[in-house]
Tab-separated table of C-alpha atoms and ligand atoms in Angstrom:
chain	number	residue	atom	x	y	z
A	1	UNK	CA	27.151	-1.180	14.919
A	2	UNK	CA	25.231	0.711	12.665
A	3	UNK	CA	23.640	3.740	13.865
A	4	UNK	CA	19.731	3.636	13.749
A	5	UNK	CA	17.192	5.724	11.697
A	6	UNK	CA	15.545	8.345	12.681
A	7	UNK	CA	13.040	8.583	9.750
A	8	UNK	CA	10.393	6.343	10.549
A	9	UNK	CA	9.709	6.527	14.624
A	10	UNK	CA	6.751	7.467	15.616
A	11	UNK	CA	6.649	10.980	17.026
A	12	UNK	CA	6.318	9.942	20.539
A	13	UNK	CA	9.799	7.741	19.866
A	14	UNK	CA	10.972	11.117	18.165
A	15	UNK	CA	9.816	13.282	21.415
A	16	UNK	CA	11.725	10.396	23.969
A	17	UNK	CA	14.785	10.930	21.685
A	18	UNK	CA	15.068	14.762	21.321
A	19	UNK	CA	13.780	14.940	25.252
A	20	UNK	CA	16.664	12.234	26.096
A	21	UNK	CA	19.267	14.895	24.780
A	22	UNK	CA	18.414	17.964	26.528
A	23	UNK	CA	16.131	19.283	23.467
A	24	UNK	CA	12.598	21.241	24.036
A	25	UNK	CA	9.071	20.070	22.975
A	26	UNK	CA	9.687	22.498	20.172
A	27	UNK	CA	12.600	21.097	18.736
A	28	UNK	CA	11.053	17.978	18.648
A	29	UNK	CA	7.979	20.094	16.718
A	30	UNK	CA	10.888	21.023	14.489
A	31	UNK	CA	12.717	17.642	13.840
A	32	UNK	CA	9.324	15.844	13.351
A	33	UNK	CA	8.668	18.720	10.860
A	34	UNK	CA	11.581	18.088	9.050
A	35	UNK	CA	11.629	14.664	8.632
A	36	UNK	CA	7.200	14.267	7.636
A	37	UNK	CA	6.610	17.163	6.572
A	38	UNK	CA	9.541	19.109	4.261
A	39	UNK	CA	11.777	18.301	1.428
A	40	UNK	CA	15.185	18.392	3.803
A	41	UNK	CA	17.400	15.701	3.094
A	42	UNK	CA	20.472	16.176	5.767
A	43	UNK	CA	20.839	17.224	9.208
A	44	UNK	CA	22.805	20.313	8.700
A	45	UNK	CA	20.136	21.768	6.473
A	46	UNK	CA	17.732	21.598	9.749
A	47	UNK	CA	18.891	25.430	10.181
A	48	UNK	CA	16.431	25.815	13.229
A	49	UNK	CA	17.008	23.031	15.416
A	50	UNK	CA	20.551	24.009	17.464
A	51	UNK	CA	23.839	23.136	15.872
A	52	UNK	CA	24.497	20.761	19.448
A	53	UNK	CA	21.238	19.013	19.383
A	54	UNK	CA	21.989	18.182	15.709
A	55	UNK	CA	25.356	17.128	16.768
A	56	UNK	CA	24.183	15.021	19.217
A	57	UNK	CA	21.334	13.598	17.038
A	58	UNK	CA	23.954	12.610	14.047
A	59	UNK	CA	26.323	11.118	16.656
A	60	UNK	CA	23.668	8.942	17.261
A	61	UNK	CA	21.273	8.650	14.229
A	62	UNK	CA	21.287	8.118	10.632
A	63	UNK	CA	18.621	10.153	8.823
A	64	UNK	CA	17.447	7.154	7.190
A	65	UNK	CA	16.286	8.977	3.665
A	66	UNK	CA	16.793	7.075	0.577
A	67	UNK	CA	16.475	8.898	-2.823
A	68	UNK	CA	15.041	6.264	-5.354
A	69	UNK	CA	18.381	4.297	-7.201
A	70	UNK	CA	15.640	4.993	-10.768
A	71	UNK	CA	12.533	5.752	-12.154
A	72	UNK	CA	10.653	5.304	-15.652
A	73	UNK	CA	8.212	7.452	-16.577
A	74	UNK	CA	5.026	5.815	-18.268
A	75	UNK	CA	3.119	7.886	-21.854
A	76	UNK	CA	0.168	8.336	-19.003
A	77	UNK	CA	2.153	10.570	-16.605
A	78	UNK	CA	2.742	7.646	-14.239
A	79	UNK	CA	6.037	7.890	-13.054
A	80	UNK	CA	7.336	4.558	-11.414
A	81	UNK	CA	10.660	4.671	-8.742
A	82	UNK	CA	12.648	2.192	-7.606
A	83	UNK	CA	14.052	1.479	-3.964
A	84	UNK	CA	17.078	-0.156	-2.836
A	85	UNK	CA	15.712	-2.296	0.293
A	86	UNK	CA	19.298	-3.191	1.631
A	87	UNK	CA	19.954	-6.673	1.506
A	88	UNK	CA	16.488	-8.168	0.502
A	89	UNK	CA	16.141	-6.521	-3.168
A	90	UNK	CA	14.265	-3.383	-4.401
A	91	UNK	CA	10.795	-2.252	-4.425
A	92	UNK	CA	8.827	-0.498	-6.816
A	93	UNK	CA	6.120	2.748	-6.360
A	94	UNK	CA	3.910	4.019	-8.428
A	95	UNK	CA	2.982	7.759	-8.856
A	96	UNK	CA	-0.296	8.442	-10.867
A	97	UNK	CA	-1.194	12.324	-10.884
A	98	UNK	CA	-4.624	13.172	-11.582
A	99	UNK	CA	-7.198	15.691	-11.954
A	100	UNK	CA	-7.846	16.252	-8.237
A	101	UNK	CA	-6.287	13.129	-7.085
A	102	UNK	CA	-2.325	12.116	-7.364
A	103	UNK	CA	-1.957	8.748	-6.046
A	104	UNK	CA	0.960	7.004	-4.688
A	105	UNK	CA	1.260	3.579	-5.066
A	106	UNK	CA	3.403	1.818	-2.395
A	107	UNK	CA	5.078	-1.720	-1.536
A	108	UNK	CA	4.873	-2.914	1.323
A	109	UNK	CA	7.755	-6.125	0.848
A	110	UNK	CA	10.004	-6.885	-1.544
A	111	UNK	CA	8.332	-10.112	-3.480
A	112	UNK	CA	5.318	-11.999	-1.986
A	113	UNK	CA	4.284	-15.230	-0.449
A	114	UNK	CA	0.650	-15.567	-1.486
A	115	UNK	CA	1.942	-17.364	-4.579
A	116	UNK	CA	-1.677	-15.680	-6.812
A	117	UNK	CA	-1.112	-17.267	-9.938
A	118	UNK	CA	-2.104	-14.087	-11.686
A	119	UNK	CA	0.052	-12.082	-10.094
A	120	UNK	CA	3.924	-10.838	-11.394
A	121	UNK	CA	5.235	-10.146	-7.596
A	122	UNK	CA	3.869	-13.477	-6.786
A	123	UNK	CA	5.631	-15.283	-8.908
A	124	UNK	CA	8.718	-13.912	-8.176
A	125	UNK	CA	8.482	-15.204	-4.491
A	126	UNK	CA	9.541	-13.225	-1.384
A	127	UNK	CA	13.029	-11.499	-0.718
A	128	UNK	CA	12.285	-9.856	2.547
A	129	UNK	CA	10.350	-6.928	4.752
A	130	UNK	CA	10.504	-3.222	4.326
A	131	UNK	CA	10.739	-1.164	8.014
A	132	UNK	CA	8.122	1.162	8.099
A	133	UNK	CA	10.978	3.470	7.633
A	134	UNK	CA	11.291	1.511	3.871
A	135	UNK	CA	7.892	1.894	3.312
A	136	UNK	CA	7.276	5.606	4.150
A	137	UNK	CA	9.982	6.387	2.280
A	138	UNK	CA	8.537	5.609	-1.114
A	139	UNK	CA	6.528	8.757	-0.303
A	140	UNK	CA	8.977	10.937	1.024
A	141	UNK	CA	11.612	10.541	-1.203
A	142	UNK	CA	9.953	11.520	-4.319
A	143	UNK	CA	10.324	15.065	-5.794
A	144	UNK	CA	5.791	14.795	-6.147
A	145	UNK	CA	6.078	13.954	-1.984
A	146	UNK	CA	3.653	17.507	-1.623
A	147	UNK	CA	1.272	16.945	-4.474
A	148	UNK	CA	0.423	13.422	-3.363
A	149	UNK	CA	-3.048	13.028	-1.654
A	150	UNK	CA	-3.986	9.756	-2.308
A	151	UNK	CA	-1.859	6.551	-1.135
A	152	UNK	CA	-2.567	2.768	-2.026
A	153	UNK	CA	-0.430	0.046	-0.450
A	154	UNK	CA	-1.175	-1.930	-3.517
A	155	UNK	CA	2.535	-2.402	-4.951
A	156	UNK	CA	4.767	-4.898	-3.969
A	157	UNK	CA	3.533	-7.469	-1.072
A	158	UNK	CA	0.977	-8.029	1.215
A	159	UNK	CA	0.635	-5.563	3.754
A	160	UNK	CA	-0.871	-8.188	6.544
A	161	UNK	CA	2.154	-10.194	6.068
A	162	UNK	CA	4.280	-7.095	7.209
A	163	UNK	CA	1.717	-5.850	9.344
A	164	UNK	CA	3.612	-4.471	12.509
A	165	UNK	CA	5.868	-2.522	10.244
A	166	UNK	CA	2.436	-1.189	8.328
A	167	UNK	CA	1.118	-0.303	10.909
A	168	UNK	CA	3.515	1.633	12.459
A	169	UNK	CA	3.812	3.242	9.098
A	170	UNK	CA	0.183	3.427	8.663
A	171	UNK	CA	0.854	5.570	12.665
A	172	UNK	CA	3.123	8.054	11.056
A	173	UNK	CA	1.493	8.392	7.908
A	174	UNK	CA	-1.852	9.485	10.133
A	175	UNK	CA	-0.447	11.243	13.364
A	176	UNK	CA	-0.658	15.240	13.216
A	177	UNK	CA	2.738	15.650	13.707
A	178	UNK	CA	4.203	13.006	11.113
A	179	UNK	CA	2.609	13.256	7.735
A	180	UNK	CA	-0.657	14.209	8.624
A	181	UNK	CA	-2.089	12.324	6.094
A	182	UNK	CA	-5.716	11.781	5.789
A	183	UNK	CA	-6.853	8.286	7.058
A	184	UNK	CA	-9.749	8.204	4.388
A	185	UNK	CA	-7.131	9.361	1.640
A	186	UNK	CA	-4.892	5.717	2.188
A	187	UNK	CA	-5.921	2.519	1.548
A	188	UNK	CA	-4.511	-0.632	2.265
A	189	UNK	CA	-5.282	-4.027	-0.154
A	190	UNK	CA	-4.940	-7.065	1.218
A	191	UNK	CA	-6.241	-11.196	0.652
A	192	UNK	CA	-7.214	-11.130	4.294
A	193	UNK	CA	-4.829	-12.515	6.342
A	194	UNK	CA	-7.059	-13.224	9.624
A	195	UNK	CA	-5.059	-12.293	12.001
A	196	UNK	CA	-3.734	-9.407	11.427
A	197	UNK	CA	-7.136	-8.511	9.930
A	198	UNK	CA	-8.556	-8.927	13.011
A	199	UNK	CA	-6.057	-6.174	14.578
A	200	UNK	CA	-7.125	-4.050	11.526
A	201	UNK	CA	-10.402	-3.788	12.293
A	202	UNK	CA	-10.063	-3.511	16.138
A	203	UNK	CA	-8.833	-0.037	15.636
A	204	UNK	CA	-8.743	0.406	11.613
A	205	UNK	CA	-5.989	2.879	10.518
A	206	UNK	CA	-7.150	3.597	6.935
A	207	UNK	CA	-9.854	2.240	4.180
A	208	UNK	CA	-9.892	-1.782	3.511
A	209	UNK	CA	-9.816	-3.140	-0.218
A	210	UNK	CA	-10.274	-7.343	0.159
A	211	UNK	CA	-8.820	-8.893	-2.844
A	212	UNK	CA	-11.819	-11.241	-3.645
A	213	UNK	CA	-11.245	-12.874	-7.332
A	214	UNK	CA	-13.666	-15.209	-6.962
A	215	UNK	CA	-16.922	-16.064	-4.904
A	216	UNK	CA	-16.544	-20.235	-5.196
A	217	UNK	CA	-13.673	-21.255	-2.015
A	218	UNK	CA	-12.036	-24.079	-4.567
A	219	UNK	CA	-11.628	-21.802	-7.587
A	220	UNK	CA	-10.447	-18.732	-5.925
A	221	UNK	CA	-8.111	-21.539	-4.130
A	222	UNK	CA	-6.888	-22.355	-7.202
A	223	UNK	CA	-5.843	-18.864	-8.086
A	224	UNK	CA	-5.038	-17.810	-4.767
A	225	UNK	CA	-3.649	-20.411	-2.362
A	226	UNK	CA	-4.287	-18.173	0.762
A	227	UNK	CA	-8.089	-19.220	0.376
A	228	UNK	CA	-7.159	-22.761	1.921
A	229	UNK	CA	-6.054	-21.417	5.499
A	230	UNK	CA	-7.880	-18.008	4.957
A	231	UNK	CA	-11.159	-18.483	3.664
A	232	UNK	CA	-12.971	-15.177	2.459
A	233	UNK	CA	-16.034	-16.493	3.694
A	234	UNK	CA	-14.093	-15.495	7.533
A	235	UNK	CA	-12.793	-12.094	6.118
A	236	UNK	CA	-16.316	-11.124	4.742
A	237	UNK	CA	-17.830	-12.225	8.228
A	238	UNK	CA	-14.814	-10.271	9.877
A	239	UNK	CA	-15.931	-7.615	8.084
A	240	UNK	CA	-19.301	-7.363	9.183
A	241	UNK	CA	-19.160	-8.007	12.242
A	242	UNK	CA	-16.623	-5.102	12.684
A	243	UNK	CA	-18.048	-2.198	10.097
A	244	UNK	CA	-15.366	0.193	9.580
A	245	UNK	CA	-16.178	3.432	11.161
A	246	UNK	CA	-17.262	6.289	8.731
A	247	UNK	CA	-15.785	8.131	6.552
A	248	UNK	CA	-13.936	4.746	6.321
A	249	UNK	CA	-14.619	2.297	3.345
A	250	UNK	CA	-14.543	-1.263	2.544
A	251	UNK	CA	-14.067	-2.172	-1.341
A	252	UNK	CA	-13.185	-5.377	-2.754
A	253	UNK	CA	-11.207	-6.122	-6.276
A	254	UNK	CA	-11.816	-8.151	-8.239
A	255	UNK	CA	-8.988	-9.287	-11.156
A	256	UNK	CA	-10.967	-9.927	-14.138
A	257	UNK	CA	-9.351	-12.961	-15.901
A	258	UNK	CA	-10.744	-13.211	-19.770
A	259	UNK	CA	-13.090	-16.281	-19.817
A	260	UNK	CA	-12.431	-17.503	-15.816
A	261	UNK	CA	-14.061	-15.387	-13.237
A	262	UNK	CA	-16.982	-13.175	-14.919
A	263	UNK	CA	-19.871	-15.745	-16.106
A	264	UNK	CA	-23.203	-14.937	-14.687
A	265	UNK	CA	-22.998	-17.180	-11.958
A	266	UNK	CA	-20.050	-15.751	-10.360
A	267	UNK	CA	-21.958	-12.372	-10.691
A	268	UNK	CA	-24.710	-14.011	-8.413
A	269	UNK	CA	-22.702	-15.621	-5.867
A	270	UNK	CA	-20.888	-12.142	-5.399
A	271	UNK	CA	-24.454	-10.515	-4.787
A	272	UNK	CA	-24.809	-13.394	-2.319
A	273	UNK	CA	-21.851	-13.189	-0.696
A	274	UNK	CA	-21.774	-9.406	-0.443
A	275	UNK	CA	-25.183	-9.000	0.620
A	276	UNK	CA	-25.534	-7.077	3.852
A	277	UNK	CA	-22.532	-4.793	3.013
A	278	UNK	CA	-22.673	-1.051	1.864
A	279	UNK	CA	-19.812	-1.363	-0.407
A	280	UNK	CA	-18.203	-1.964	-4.203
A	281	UNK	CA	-16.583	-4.157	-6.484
A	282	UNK	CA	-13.493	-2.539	-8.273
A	283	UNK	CA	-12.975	-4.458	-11.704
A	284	UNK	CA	-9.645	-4.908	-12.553
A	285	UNK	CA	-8.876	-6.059	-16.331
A	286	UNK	CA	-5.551	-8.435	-16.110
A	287	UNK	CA	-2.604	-7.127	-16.641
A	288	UNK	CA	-0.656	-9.180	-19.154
A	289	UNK	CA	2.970	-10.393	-17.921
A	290	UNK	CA	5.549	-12.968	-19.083
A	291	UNK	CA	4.644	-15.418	-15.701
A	292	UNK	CA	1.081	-16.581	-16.477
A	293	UNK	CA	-0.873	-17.606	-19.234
A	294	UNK	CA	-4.556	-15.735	-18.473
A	295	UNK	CA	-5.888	-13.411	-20.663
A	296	UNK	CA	-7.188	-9.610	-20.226
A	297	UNK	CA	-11.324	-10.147	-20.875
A	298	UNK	CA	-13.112	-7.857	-23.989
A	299	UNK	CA	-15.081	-4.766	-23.441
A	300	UNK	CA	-18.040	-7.033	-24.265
A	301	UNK	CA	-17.335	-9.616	-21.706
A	302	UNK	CA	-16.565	-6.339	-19.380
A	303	UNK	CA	-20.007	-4.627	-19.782
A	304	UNK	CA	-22.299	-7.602	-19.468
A	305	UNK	CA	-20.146	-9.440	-16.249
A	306	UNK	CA	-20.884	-5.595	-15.034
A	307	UNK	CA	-24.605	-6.073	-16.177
A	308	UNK	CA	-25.294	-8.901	-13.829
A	309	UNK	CA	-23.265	-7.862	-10.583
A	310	UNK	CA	-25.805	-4.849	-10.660
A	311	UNK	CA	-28.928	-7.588	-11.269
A	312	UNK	CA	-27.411	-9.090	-8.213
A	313	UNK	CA	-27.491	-5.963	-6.383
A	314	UNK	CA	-23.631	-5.154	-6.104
A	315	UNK	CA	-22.091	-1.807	-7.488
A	316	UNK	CA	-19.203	-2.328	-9.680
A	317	UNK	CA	-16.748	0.012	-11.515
A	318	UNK	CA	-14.154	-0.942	-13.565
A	319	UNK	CA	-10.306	0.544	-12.679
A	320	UNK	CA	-7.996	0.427	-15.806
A	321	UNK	CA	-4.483	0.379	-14.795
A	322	UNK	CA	-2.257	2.945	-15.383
A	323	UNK	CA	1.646	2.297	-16.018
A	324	UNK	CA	1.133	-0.755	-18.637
A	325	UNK	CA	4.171	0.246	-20.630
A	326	UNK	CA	6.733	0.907	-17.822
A	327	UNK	CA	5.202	-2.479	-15.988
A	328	UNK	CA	4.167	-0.183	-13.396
A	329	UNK	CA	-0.006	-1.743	-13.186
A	330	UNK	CA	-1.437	-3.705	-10.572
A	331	UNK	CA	0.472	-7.241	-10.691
A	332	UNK	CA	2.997	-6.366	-12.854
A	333	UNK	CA	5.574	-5.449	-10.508
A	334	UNK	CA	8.955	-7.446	-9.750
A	335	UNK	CA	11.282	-4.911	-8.625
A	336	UNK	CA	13.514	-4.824	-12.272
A	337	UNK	CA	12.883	-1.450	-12.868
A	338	UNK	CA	12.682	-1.032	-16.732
B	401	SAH	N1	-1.096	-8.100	-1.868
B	401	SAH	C1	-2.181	-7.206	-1.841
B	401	SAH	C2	-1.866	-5.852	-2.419
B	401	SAH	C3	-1.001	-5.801	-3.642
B	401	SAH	S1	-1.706	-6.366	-5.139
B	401	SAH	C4	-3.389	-7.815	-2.537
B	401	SAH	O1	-3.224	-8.816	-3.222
B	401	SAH	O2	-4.469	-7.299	-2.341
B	401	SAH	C5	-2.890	-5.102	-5.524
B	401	SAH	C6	-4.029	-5.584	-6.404
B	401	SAH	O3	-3.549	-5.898	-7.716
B	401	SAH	C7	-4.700	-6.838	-5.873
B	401	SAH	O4	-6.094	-6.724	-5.908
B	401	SAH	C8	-4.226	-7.872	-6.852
B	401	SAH	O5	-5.090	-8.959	-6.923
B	401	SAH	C9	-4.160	-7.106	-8.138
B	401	SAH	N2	-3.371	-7.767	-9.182
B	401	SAH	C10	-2.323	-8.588	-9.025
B	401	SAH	N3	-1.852	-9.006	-10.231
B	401	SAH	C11	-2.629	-8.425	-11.173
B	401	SAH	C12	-2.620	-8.429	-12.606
B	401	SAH	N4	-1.711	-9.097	-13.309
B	401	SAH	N5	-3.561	-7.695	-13.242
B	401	SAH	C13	-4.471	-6.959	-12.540
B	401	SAH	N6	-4.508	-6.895	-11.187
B	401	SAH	C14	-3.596	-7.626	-10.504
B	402	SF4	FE1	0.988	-11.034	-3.257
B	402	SF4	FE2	-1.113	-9.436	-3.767
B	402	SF4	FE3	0.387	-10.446	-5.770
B	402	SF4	FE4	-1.216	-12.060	-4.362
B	402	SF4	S1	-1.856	-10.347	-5.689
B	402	SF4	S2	0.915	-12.510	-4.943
B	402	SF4	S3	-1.037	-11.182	-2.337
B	402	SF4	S4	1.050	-9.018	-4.213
C-alpha cells in the first residue's frame, strides 16, 4: 500500500503523528514549519528535526510535494504551472505578480461539472478531485511560494463541488502554524452550490465571489445549468441572511458576453437583485476560446453597461484578465499546458 502524505494534514493531524512517534511539541513546530512554511523539498534536508524521528516519519510517510511537470510564462509576467493530479489529469495555476499584490491562481479539480457554456474547463467535463494536499500544492511548489499574498481559487473547478477537500485546505492555508495565510488575502469563486454554501457561511474561511452572469433565472440557466437546481435568487438570500463577518467580503462576477448580458435592463435587475448588500460587481470581458461561439463586448458597450449598474446603485469595476496568450485567463483553462 502506498504510504500516505504528510503535506496536507492539518497541524493537529501533524501534532497526533509526530506525538504518536515519541517526538516533542517542538518537533512538530519544526515539521509543520517545514512543510507550510519553507522551501524544503525532502526529509533529510529537515536538519533540525532528529535523524530517528525522520526515520520513523519516512518509514511511514511520503512527503507528498510535487514540483509542477511545466510552466509557460505569459508577455504580462503571468507565469502559468502545470500539475500532474495522478490518475485524474493535470491542473493548471496561475501566478500574476503585481505592484503590491502577487496573486496565485489555484484549481480546485481537474475539469468541471457545471457545464457554463462560456467556460473552457467546462467544456472539457470533469476528470476527478484534487486532495487538499493537490490543491495546496499549487502554492507550495512554486519557486514565487514567498512572494505570493494574494490567492484565488478561481482556476480549474468548482470549489463547492470539492468542498471537504477545500476546506481542509482552506484550514491549512489559514491556521498559524500551516501557511499562515491571511483569511481576507484568499478568495474562493463559486456558482453557489447550496449546500456546501450553507457550511461556508456557517463559519466562512475566506472572502466569497458568487459567479452571477445574469440577473433573469432562465437566461443565466441557459448559460449556466446550475441555475435550475441552484437558483441565485437562494445564494443571494443565503447571503444575506448570513453577512460575512468583517474584514470579510462578498463580490460577485459577472462574465461580460458581447451583445448577451449587459443591456440596460440587466443593469437594473442587478441593482434589484443586489439591493440590500454592501458589495461589487467584478466585470469580466470574455475570454475568447476554441469551445464557444460568444464574443468579448467593446470598450463602448463596457463603459455604458458600467454607466447603468451605477444608475442602479451597484459598484462595478471591470477585471481584465491576465495570461491571454499562454491561455492562462479566467475560463480558458483545460489542463494542456501550452
Ligand atoms: N467554478 C468557479 C471558479 C472558477 S471560474 C466559478 O465559476 O465561479 C472563475 C471565474 O472565471 C468565474 O467567475 C467564471 O465565470 C469566469 N469565467 C469562466 N470562463 C470565462 C471566460 N471564458 N472568460 C471570462 N471569464 C470566465
Ligand atoms: Fe466550472 Fe466555473 Fe467553468 Fe462554470 S465557470 S464550468 S463552474 S469552472
Amino acid at each position: 500500500m502506498e504510504r500516505p502524505l504528510l503535506f496536507g494534514l492539518h497541524p493537529d493531524d501533524i501534532s497526533h503523528v509526530v506525538r504518536s512517534l515519541g517526538g516533542t511539541a517542538q518537533h512538530v513546530r519544526q515539521l509543520c514549519r517545514y512543510l507550510y512554511r519553507s522551501g524544503v523539498s525532502e526529509f533529510d534536508q529537515m536538519a533540525d528535526i532528529p535523524k530517528w524521528l525522520r526515520a520513523e516519519l519516512l518509514a511511514r510517510y511520503q512527503l507528498g510535494l510535487a514540483v509542477p511537470k511545466s510552466f509557460s510564462q505569459s508577455a504580462d509576467a503571468t507565469v502559468k504551472y502545470l500539475f500532474a493530479i495522478e490518475g485524474k489529469g493535470d491542473v493548471e495555476a496561475a501566478y500574476m505578480p503585481g505592484a503590491k499584490r502577487n496573486t496565485l491562481c489555484v484549481s480546485t479539480q481537474v475539469g468541471c461539472r457545471m457545464g457554463c457554456s462560456f467556460c473552457m474547463t467546462g467544456t472539457i467535463g470533469f476528470k476527478g478531485n484534487p486532495s487538499a494536499s493537490h490543491i495546496l500544492n499549487q502554492l507550495r511548489s512554486i519557486p514565487q511560494r514567498s512572494l505570493v499574498n494574494r490567492l484565488v481559487l478561481m482556476g480549474m473547478g468548482e470549489p463547492l463541488d470539492n468542498w471537504d477537500e477545500v476546506k481542509l485546505a482552506l484550514s491549512i492555508l489559514t491556521s498559524n502554524m500551516g501557511f499562515a495565510f491571511g483569511a481576507a488575502n484568499i478568495t474562493l469563486s463559486t456558482v453557489g452550490l447550496h449546500g456546501a454554501l450553507a457550511d461556508f457561511l456557517s463559519n466562512p474561511p475566506c472572502n466569497l465571489a458568487i459567479s452571477l452572469h445574469s440577473p433573469f433565472p432562465d437566461e443565466r440557466f441557459g448559460i449556466m445549468p446550475i441555475e435550475r437546481s441552484n437558483p441565485i435568487a437562494q445564494t443571494i438570500a443565503a447571503i444575506k441572511q448570513n453577512p460575512l463577518p468583517k474584514p470579510l467580503r462578498v463580490s460577485f462576477e459577472y462574465v461580460a458576453l458581447g451583445g448577451v448580458n449587459t443591456t440596460p435592463s440587466h443593469a437594473k435587475a442587478l441593482g434589484e437583485l443586489l439591493s440590500g448588500l454592501r458589495t461589487h460587481i467584478n466585470i469580466i470581458p470574455w475570454n475568447q476560446h476554441e469551445n464557444a461561439a460568444y464574443s468579448t463586448p467593446t470598450a463602448d458597450e463596457l463603459q455604458s453597461f458600467i454607466g447603468a449598474l451605477n444608475r442602479s446603485g451597484v459598484i462595478a469595476s471591470v477585471r481584465e484578465s491576465r495570461g491571454k496568450d499562454i491561455a492562462a485567463a479566467c475560463g480558458q483553462m483545460a489542463g494542456r499546458g501550452r
